[in-house]
Amino acid sequence: MSTVRKPIKKTSIQKKDKIIDQGFALMCEKGFHNVSSIDIAKYAGVSTGCIYQYFKDKKAIFIEGAKRHLKNICFPMVDAFIKFASQDISLEEVVSLVLKESVKTQRLSCNAHQELLSMCCLDEEIAQIFSQNELEATAKIDEQLRLKKINLSHSKEKIHLFIHIVDDYSHEMIYHQHPEYDYEVMYEETCKLLVQLLKGEEK
Amino acid sequence: MSTVRKPIKKTSIQKKDKIIDQGFALMCEKGFHNVSSIDIAKYAGVSTGCIYQYFKDKKAIFIEGAKRHLKNICFPMVDAFIKFASQDISLEEVVSLVLKESVKTQRLSCNAHQELLSMCCLDEEIAQIFSQNELEATAKIDEQLRLKKINLSHSKEKIHLFIHIVDDYSHEMIYHQHPEYDYEVMYEETCKLLVQLLKGEEK
Amino acid sequence: MSTVRKPIKKTSIQKKDKIIDQGFALMCEKGFHNVSSIDIAKYAGVSTGCIYQYFKDKKAIFIEGAKRHLKNICFPMVDAFIKFASQDISLEEVVSLVLKESVKTQRLSCNAHQELLSMCCLDEEIAQIFSQNELEATAKIDEQLRLKKINLSHSKEKIHLFIHIVDDYSHEMIYHQHPEYDYEVMYEETCKLLVQLLKGEEK
Amino acid sequence: MSTVRKPIKKTSIQKKDKIIDQGFALMCEKGFHNVSSIDIAKYAGVSTGCIYQYFKDKKAIFIEGAKRHLKNICFPMVDAFIKFASQDISLEEVVSLVLKESVKTQRLSCNAHQELLSMCCLDEEIAQIFSQNELEATAKIDEQLRLKKINLSHSKEKIHLFIHIVDDYSHEMIYHQHPEYDYEVMYEETCKLLVQLLKGEEK
DNA sequence: CATGAATGAGAGTTCATTCAT
DNA sequence: TATGAATGAACTCTCATTCAT
């Protein structure tokens, strides 16, 4: 009846991208369960039907968004270690860089991270992606440390601890903001701990 | 006919308790969004209408349950430090105890923890409870360390780190089970790190 | 928002009945696929949600309606044979009675029969009910014929033929109304054929 | 690149034919309501838009297919009677031939027949085609019987009965497969009945 | 003429919440 | 105060049809 058809350009890829980016952003802002497929369609500027041409269901959009997001989350950390291996900087400096970059990245998409954690807990498929992502990051960091001739016993497990401490740190920095904590101190203590963790048995 | 009349006329408090305990358990098992208020009512053995006499909405039940649950989660950790302060055991032994108890507790209610994390991320009110809980635990552990004459600089921040590393550890032990990690080693490395963290500048 | 709650009486059974009767009638009138659950709800004077309290899905309403309908369809035919067995009437009279009653019954719910045939073809579950119904009718008629001392060889198969010829007849009488046929003649020829079929090997 | 260009530039007629044949086949296989126009387009190897160039809507494709199909359904029956008129075979042999051919034909397109019956019940337009088809077949059979010098009183009505009994028979043979019936017996009884029907008042 | 991406109304179904009893 | 049947808006997803290319 009141059908008005918008003049269309955009390639399929651009459209799919828009749905992922806008859709994921919206789901992160409001929560997966609080956003309907109609909301996503409107926000992405497409019709509801169009969504289902590119995605099997609502969750599929979230998963695609999550994959892209997790890539971005890990890059800065891995990059810092690449720098560490290739340039003449100290472990202290790397750790400091990692913490700062991690907070910066998460601040850019703080809701995304929350929603991801949330979905990760509830949905096996998303948990898998999360887990896979950690393994990849672990492997890359491990590789850089070896290049730098740091011989860590139990490197994988230590890097796991490292990643999670960094994650907790940036999470704390962005959300909780407990007035009881001195965040300058928190930064220093976290640094110290992470450096100890990776120093290796060099003596 | 031969209807056996239940002898116990439940008081309001008993009813409310039942809704919280059973309701929270069910929501943790199946996920907040996958359980309806009718399900909760049935599971708790009350009428749907009754729920709305005690709670403003479904979320309110979850929040009450979460509060109770978080209390239990922290007790074992705090208890371990009380033991530490009052008995002659080493820091290594406390840390080991904390890790083991933490895993044990979480295993008992692993779904609860997942669902909590999920809701914590999405709901400010629940996040508040979570945060409040951590502060209380931090204060208590701090107190026990002082009793034991361990003078930690930046104790609050260190205990924060401690709690989160413990949490990550037990989470990893229960869920992810990455085949790439050696969980015996993970245990040892986590122990070492936590001991270092709390050893203080005793020298 | 604009929730207005109607003062309700009616027992559950009355409500379920209304949904079945009105719902089935509507589906028969307009066709199963052309009636929505909202239509049914409105027509039955209940809310959409209410339908799903009593029925698993839309098809379930149709099936219940179909079961009731098929019972009614067969009763007249079976009744005629019961009369045949218990009273002093001729085979010709029974056949005549069956044809007339069958047309009368179908005329009362002619759409129902069409829709049923339609669904029966497309849906295994409904086909089952249809088939089951025929078997029951066959058995009952067989029983009455034996009471009347009519010894039919291959009674089951003959009754099957009988039922289907009656069915075709009443279907033709109600719908097609081909001007090419003389329906008085059609009646006579059908009668004759049916009588021959059941006369048995009395010689 | 090395794109092989299809040498045949299909004419409009070829395209329309393909849509009818493939589309009807698909609708019969899966059911009218379970096949989308996109499915039909894919199956027929044309674009969705193309369909609407040749047909007003989805139903129109089905109707065209139905017309063609019904032609084929009747041919074997009519053919048998042509044989009967032109060759020296008995009525018993014709009836036997008709039953066997009818089952064979229906088996080839059993889904088509089911779907047709279904649509025939629901759609006036399709019912018309069905009805028209029967009249044509009746007329042709009648003609053959006259050629064979079989003077049937009420031939049209008897042939109507004949056609429907044949139809019921082949339907029963293909679908219901009630274990309660002996299908060898069913065949014999149906034969006998049909022969009686057409034997005429030759004495 | 042909295409197929895009449309959006509408399908079946669910469920937090209400309120007559 | 307790009940649970009833509500109906809102959800996810489908598909006949259109029309810019």
mmCIF file of C-alpha atoms in Angstrom, chain A:
data_model
loop_
_atom_site.group_PDB
_atom_site.id
_atom_site.type_symbol
_atom_site.label_atom_id
_atom_site.label_comp_id
_atom_site.label_asym_id
_atom_site.label_seq_id
_atom_site.Cartn_x
_atom_site.Cartn_y
_atom_site.Cartn_z
ATOM 1 C CA MET A 1 0.000 0.000 0.000
ATOM 2 C CA SER A 2 2.102 2.832 1.248
ATOM 3 C CA THR A 3 5.136 1.222 -0.306
ATOM 4 C CA VAL A 4 7.788 3.730 -1.103
ATOM 5 C CA ARG A 5 10.969 2.346 -2.493
ATOM 6 C CA LYS A 6 14.141 4.199 -1.761
ATOM 7 C CA PRO A 7 16.563 4.646 -4.614
ATOM 8 C CA ILE A 8 19.225 2.085 -3.892
ATOM 9 C CA LYS A 9 22.874 1.962 -4.578
ATOM 10 C CA LYS A 10 25.351 0.370 -2.219
ATOM 11 C CA THR A 11 26.792 -3.006 -2.950
ATOM 12 C CA SER A 12 25.733 -6.004 -0.965
ATOM 13 C CA ILE A 13 28.954 -5.888 0.959
ATOM 14 C CA GLN A 14 28.412 -2.346 2.024
ATOM 15 C CA LYS A 15 24.960 -3.241 3.180
ATOM 16 C CA LYS A 16 26.063 -6.257 5.120
ATOM 17 C CA ASP A 17 28.780 -4.187 6.706
ATOM 18 C CA LYS A 18 26.331 -1.551 7.748
ATOM 19 C CA ILE A 19 24.071 -4.108 9.375
ATOM 20 C CA ILE A 20 26.972 -5.617 11.276
ATOM 21 C CA ASP A 21 28.467 -2.351 12.399
ATOM 22 C CA GLN A 22 25.305 -0.505 13.256
ATOM 23 C CA GLY A 23 23.543 -3.579 14.540
ATOM 24 C CA PHE A 24 26.390 -4.613 16.791
ATOM 25 C CA ALA A 25 26.751 -1.072 18.071
ATOM 26 C CA LEU A 26 23.068 -0.893 18.910
ATOM 27 C CA MET A 27 23.026 -4.283 20.585
ATOM 28 C CA CYS A 28 26.023 -3.272 22.631
ATOM 29 C CA GLU A 29 24.462 -0.015 23.646
ATOM 30 C CA LYS A 30 21.080 -1.376 24.651
ATOM 31 C CA GLY A 31 21.787 -5.040 25.217
ATOM 32 C CA PHE A 32 21.188 -7.951 22.913
ATOM 33 C CA HIS A 33 17.824 -8.823 24.400
ATOM 34 C CA ASN A 34 16.598 -5.259 24.453
ATOM 35 C CA VAL A 35 17.044 -4.625 20.764
ATOM 36 C CA SER A 36 14.632 -6.050 18.234
ATOM 37 C CA SER A 37 15.400 -6.936 14.657
ATOM 38 C CA ILE A 38 13.196 -4.047 13.617
ATOM 39 C CA ASP A 39 15.305 -1.713 15.739
ATOM 40 C CA ILE A 40 18.446 -2.981 14.069
ATOM 41 C CA ALA A 41 16.948 -2.597 10.622
ATOM 42 C CA LYS A 42 15.892 0.977 11.300
ATOM 43 C CA TYR A 43 19.238 1.843 12.849
ATOM 44 C CA ALA A 44 21.125 0.352 9.929
ATOM 45 C CA GLY A 45 18.795 2.018 7.458
ATOM 46 C CA VAL A 46 17.527 -1.171 5.849
ATOM 47 C CA SER A 47 14.296 -3.128 5.916
ATOM 48 C CA THR A 48 13.687 -5.969 8.331
ATOM 49 C CA GLY A 49 13.543 -8.424 5.500
ATOM 50 C CA CYS A 50 16.920 -7.288 4.253
ATOM 51 C CA ILE A 51 18.539 -8.355 7.503
ATOM 52 C CA TYR A 52 17.432 -11.896 6.951
ATOM 53 C CA GLN A 53 18.859 -11.901 3.476
ATOM 54 C CA TYR A 54 22.296 -11.543 4.947
ATOM 55 C CA PHE A 55 21.959 -13.188 8.335
ATOM 56 C CA LYS A 56 20.315 -16.334 9.526
ATOM 57 C CA ASP A 57 19.061 -14.657 12.663
ATOM 58 C CA LYS A 58 19.669 -11.847 15.093
ATOM 59 C CA LYS A 59 22.420 -13.693 16.878
ATOM 60 C CA ALA A 60 24.383 -14.072 13.661
ATOM 61 C CA ILE A 61 24.687 -10.309 13.428
ATOM 62 C CA PHE A 62 25.981 -10.144 16.939
ATOM 63 C CA ILE A 63 28.497 -12.878 16.299
ATOM 64 C CA GLU A 64 29.868 -11.180 13.204
ATOM 65 C CA GLY A 65 30.149 -7.939 15.116
ATOM 66 C CA ALA A 66 31.815 -9.720 17.997
ATOM 67 C CA LYS A 67 34.421 -11.291 15.742
ATOM 68 C CA ARG A 68 35.387 -7.940 14.310
ATOM 69 C CA HIS A 69 35.431 -6.368 17.721
ATOM 70 C CA LEU A 70 37.608 -9.022 19.289
ATOM 71 C CA LYS A 71 40.139 -8.634 16.496
ATOM 72 C CA ASN A 72 40.432 -4.977 17.366
ATOM 73 C CA ILE A 73 40.678 -5.669 21.056
ATOM 74 C CA CYS A 74 43.661 -7.950 20.636
ATOM 75 C CA PHE A 75 45.585 -6.061 18.023
ATOM 76 C CA PRO A 76 46.931 -3.401 20.332
ATOM 77 C CA MET A 77 48.215 -5.959 22.793
ATOM 78 C CA VAL A 78 49.851 -8.073 20.150
ATOM 79 C CA ASP A 79 51.225 -4.962 18.451
ATOM 80 C CA ALA A 80 52.882 -3.877 21.652
ATOM 81 C CA PHE A 81 54.727 -7.175 21.852
ATOM 82 C CA ILE A 82 55.763 -6.969 18.231
ATOM 83 C CA LYS A 83 57.246 -3.583 18.994
ATOM 84 C CA PHE A 84 58.948 -5.131 22.015
ATOM 85 C CA ALA A 85 60.562 -7.797 19.908
ATOM 86 C CA SER A 86 61.638 -5.528 17.124
ATOM 87 C CA GLN A 87 62.710 -2.412 18.947
ATOM 88 C CA ASP A 88 64.865 -1.610 21.895
ATOM 89 C CA ILE A 89 62.315 -1.060 24.598
ATOM 90 C CA SER A 90 62.112 -2.506 28.057
ATOM 91 C CA LEU A 91 59.573 -4.958 29.422
ATOM 92 C CA GLU A 92 58.315 -2.221 31.741
ATOM 93 C CA GLU A 93 57.639 -0.027 28.787
ATOM 94 C CA VAL A 94 55.761 -2.768 26.950
ATOM 95 C CA VAL A 95 53.566 -3.526 29.890
ATOM 96 C CA SER A 96 52.821 0.132 30.321
ATOM 97 C CA LEU A 97 51.999 0.403 26.647
ATOM 98 C CA VAL A 98 49.733 -2.628 26.760
ATOM 99 C CA LEU A 99 47.777 -1.305 29.719
ATOM 100 C CA LYS A 100 47.349 2.107 28.206
ATOM 101 C CA GLU A 101 46.352 0.836 24.797
ATOM 102 C CA SER A 102 43.995 -1.690 26.245
ATOM 103 C CA VAL A 103 42.151 0.944 28.227
ATOM 104 C CA LYS A 104 42.057 3.228 25.219
ATOM 105 C CA THR A 105 40.610 0.533 22.979
ATOM 106 C CA GLN A 106 38.031 -0.562 25.468
ATOM 107 C CA ARG A 107 36.968 2.991 26.129
ATOM 108 C CA LEU A 108 36.150 3.316 22.441
ATOM 109 C CA SER A 109 33.714 0.475 22.695
ATOM 110 C CA CYS A 110 33.075 -0.052 26.322
ATOM 111 C CA ASN A 111 29.524 -1.257 25.905
ATOM 112 C CA ALA A 112 30.635 -3.759 23.332
ATOM 113 C CA HIS A 113 32.946 -5.369 25.781
ATOM 114 C CA GLN A 114 30.298 -5.605 28.456
ATOM 115 C CA GLU A 115 27.732 -7.087 26.149
ATOM 116 C CA LEU A 116 30.295 -9.494 24.793
ATOM 117 C CA LEU A 117 31.205 -10.769 28.207
ATOM 118 C CA SER A 118 27.560 -11.145 28.899
ATOM 119 C CA MET A 119 26.811 -13.100 25.750
ATOM 120 C CA CYS A 120 29.981 -15.054 26.131
ATOM 121 C CA CYS A 121 28.646 -16.377 29.394
ATOM 122 C CA LEU A 122 25.287 -17.315 27.991
ATOM 123 C CA ASP A 123 26.055 -18.543 24.547
ATOM 124 C CA GLU A 124 28.374 -21.367 23.721
ATOM 125 C CA GLU A 125 29.017 -20.166 20.175
ATOM 126 C CA ILE A 126 30.165 -16.767 21.324
ATOM 127 C CA ALA A 127 32.201 -18.271 24.122
ATOM 128 C CA GLN A 128 34.002 -20.295 21.468
ATOM 129 C CA ILE A 129 34.937 -17.221 19.505
ATOM 130 C CA PHE A 130 36.112 -15.547 22.666
ATOM 131 C CA SER A 131 38.206 -18.525 23.588
ATOM 132 C CA GLN A 132 39.631 -18.909 20.111
ATOM 133 C CA ASN A 133 40.619 -15.297 20.144
ATOM 134 C CA GLU A 134 42.559 -15.671 23.357
ATOM 135 C CA LEU A 135 44.431 -18.653 22.012
ATOM 136 C CA GLU A 136 45.498 -16.764 18.939
ATOM 137 C CA ALA A 137 46.672 -13.792 20.931
ATOM 138 C CA THR A 138 48.539 -16.088 23.318
ATOM 139 C CA ALA A 139 50.338 -17.790 20.474
ATOM 140 C CA LYS A 140 51.376 -14.499 18.888
ATOM 141 C CA ILE A 141 52.641 -12.995 22.100
ATOM 142 C CA ASP A 142 54.517 -16.182 22.892
ATOM 143 C CA GLU A 143 56.207 -15.965 19.522
ATOM 144 C CA GLN A 144 57.327 -12.391 20.102
ATOM 145 C CA LEU A 145 58.724 -13.224 23.505
ATOM 146 C CA ARG A 146 60.818 -15.997 22.003
ATOM 147 C CA LEU A 147 62.097 -13.628 19.339
ATOM 148 C CA LYS A 148 63.193 -11.346 22.164
ATOM 149 C CA LYS A 149 65.001 -14.318 23.706
ATOM 150 C CA ILE A 150 62.849 -14.324 26.788
ATOM 151 C CA ASN A 151 62.689 -17.932 27.835
ATOM 152 C CA LEU A 152 59.579 -18.328 29.898
ATOM 153 C CA SER A 153 58.842 -21.618 31.475
ATOM 154 C CA HIS A 154 55.096 -22.207 31.159
ATOM 155 C CA SER A 155 54.770 -19.346 28.767
ATOM 156 C CA LYS A 156 51.238 -20.163 27.635
ATOM 157 C CA GLU A 157 49.851 -20.209 31.127
ATOM 158 C CA LYS A 158 51.670 -17.048 32.082
ATOM 159 C CA ILE A 159 50.431 -15.225 29.015
ATOM 160 C CA HIS A 160 46.920 -16.364 29.866
ATOM 161 C CA LEU A 161 47.301 -14.802 33.294
ATOM 162 C CA PHE A 162 48.793 -11.728 31.683
ATOM 163 C CA ILE A 163 45.902 -11.249 29.293
ATOM 164 C CA HIS A 164 43.307 -11.642 31.968
ATOM 165 C CA ILE A 165 44.988 -9.256 34.345
ATOM 166 C CA VAL A 166 45.189 -6.671 31.590
ATOM 167 C CA ASP A 167 41.548 -7.267 30.843
ATOM 168 C CA ASP A 168 40.498 -6.896 34.460
ATOM 169 C CA TYR A 169 42.555 -3.752 34.709
ATOM 170 C CA SER A 170 41.012 -2.017 31.755
ATOM 171 C CA HIS A 171 37.574 -3.154 32.793
ATOM 172 C CA GLU A 172 38.108 -1.677 36.233
ATOM 173 C CA MET A 173 39.467 1.544 34.805
ATOM 174 C CA ILE A 174 36.471 2.081 32.608
ATOM 175 C CA TYR A 175 33.518 0.979 34.645
ATOM 176 C CA HIS A 176 33.683 0.473 38.272
ATOM 177 C CA GLN A 177 35.524 3.604 39.236
ATOM 178 C CA HIS A 178 35.411 2.710 42.885
ATOM 179 C CA PRO A 179 36.244 5.840 44.815
ATOM 180 C CA GLU A 180 38.008 3.624 47.351
ATOM 181 C CA TYR A 181 40.784 2.804 44.960
ATOM 182 C CA ASP A 182 43.644 5.011 43.946
ATOM 183 C CA TYR A 183 43.822 4.370 40.247
ATOM 184 C CA GLU A 184 47.342 5.684 39.925
ATOM 185 C CA VAL A 185 48.417 3.083 42.434
ATOM 186 C CA MET A 186 46.322 0.474 40.722
ATOM 187 C CA TYR A 187 48.199 1.170 37.529
ATOM 188 C CA GLU A 188 51.587 0.825 39.186
ATOM 189 C CA GLU A 189 50.755 -2.345 41.031
ATOM 190 C CA THR A 190 49.321 -3.936 37.947
ATOM 191 C CA CYS A 191 52.426 -2.987 35.989
ATOM 192 C CA LYS A 192 54.729 -4.423 38.596
ATOM 193 C CA LEU A 193 52.787 -7.645 38.723
ATOM 194 C CA LEU A 194 52.754 -8.079 34.972
ATOM 195 C CA VAL A 195 56.462 -7.377 34.672
ATOM 196 C CA GLN A 196 57.231 -9.957 37.339
ATOM 197 C CA LEU A 197 55.059 -12.417 35.502
ATOM 198 C CA LEU A 198 56.958 -12.105 32.247
ATOM 199 C CA LYS A 199 60.457 -11.402 33.506
ATOM 200 C CA GLY A 200 61.329 -15.010 33.156
ATOM 201 C CA GLU A 201 64.020 -16.924 34.976
ATOM 202 C CA GLU A 202 66.759 -14.880 33.414
ATOM 203 C CA LYS A 203 69.128 -15.010 36.348
#
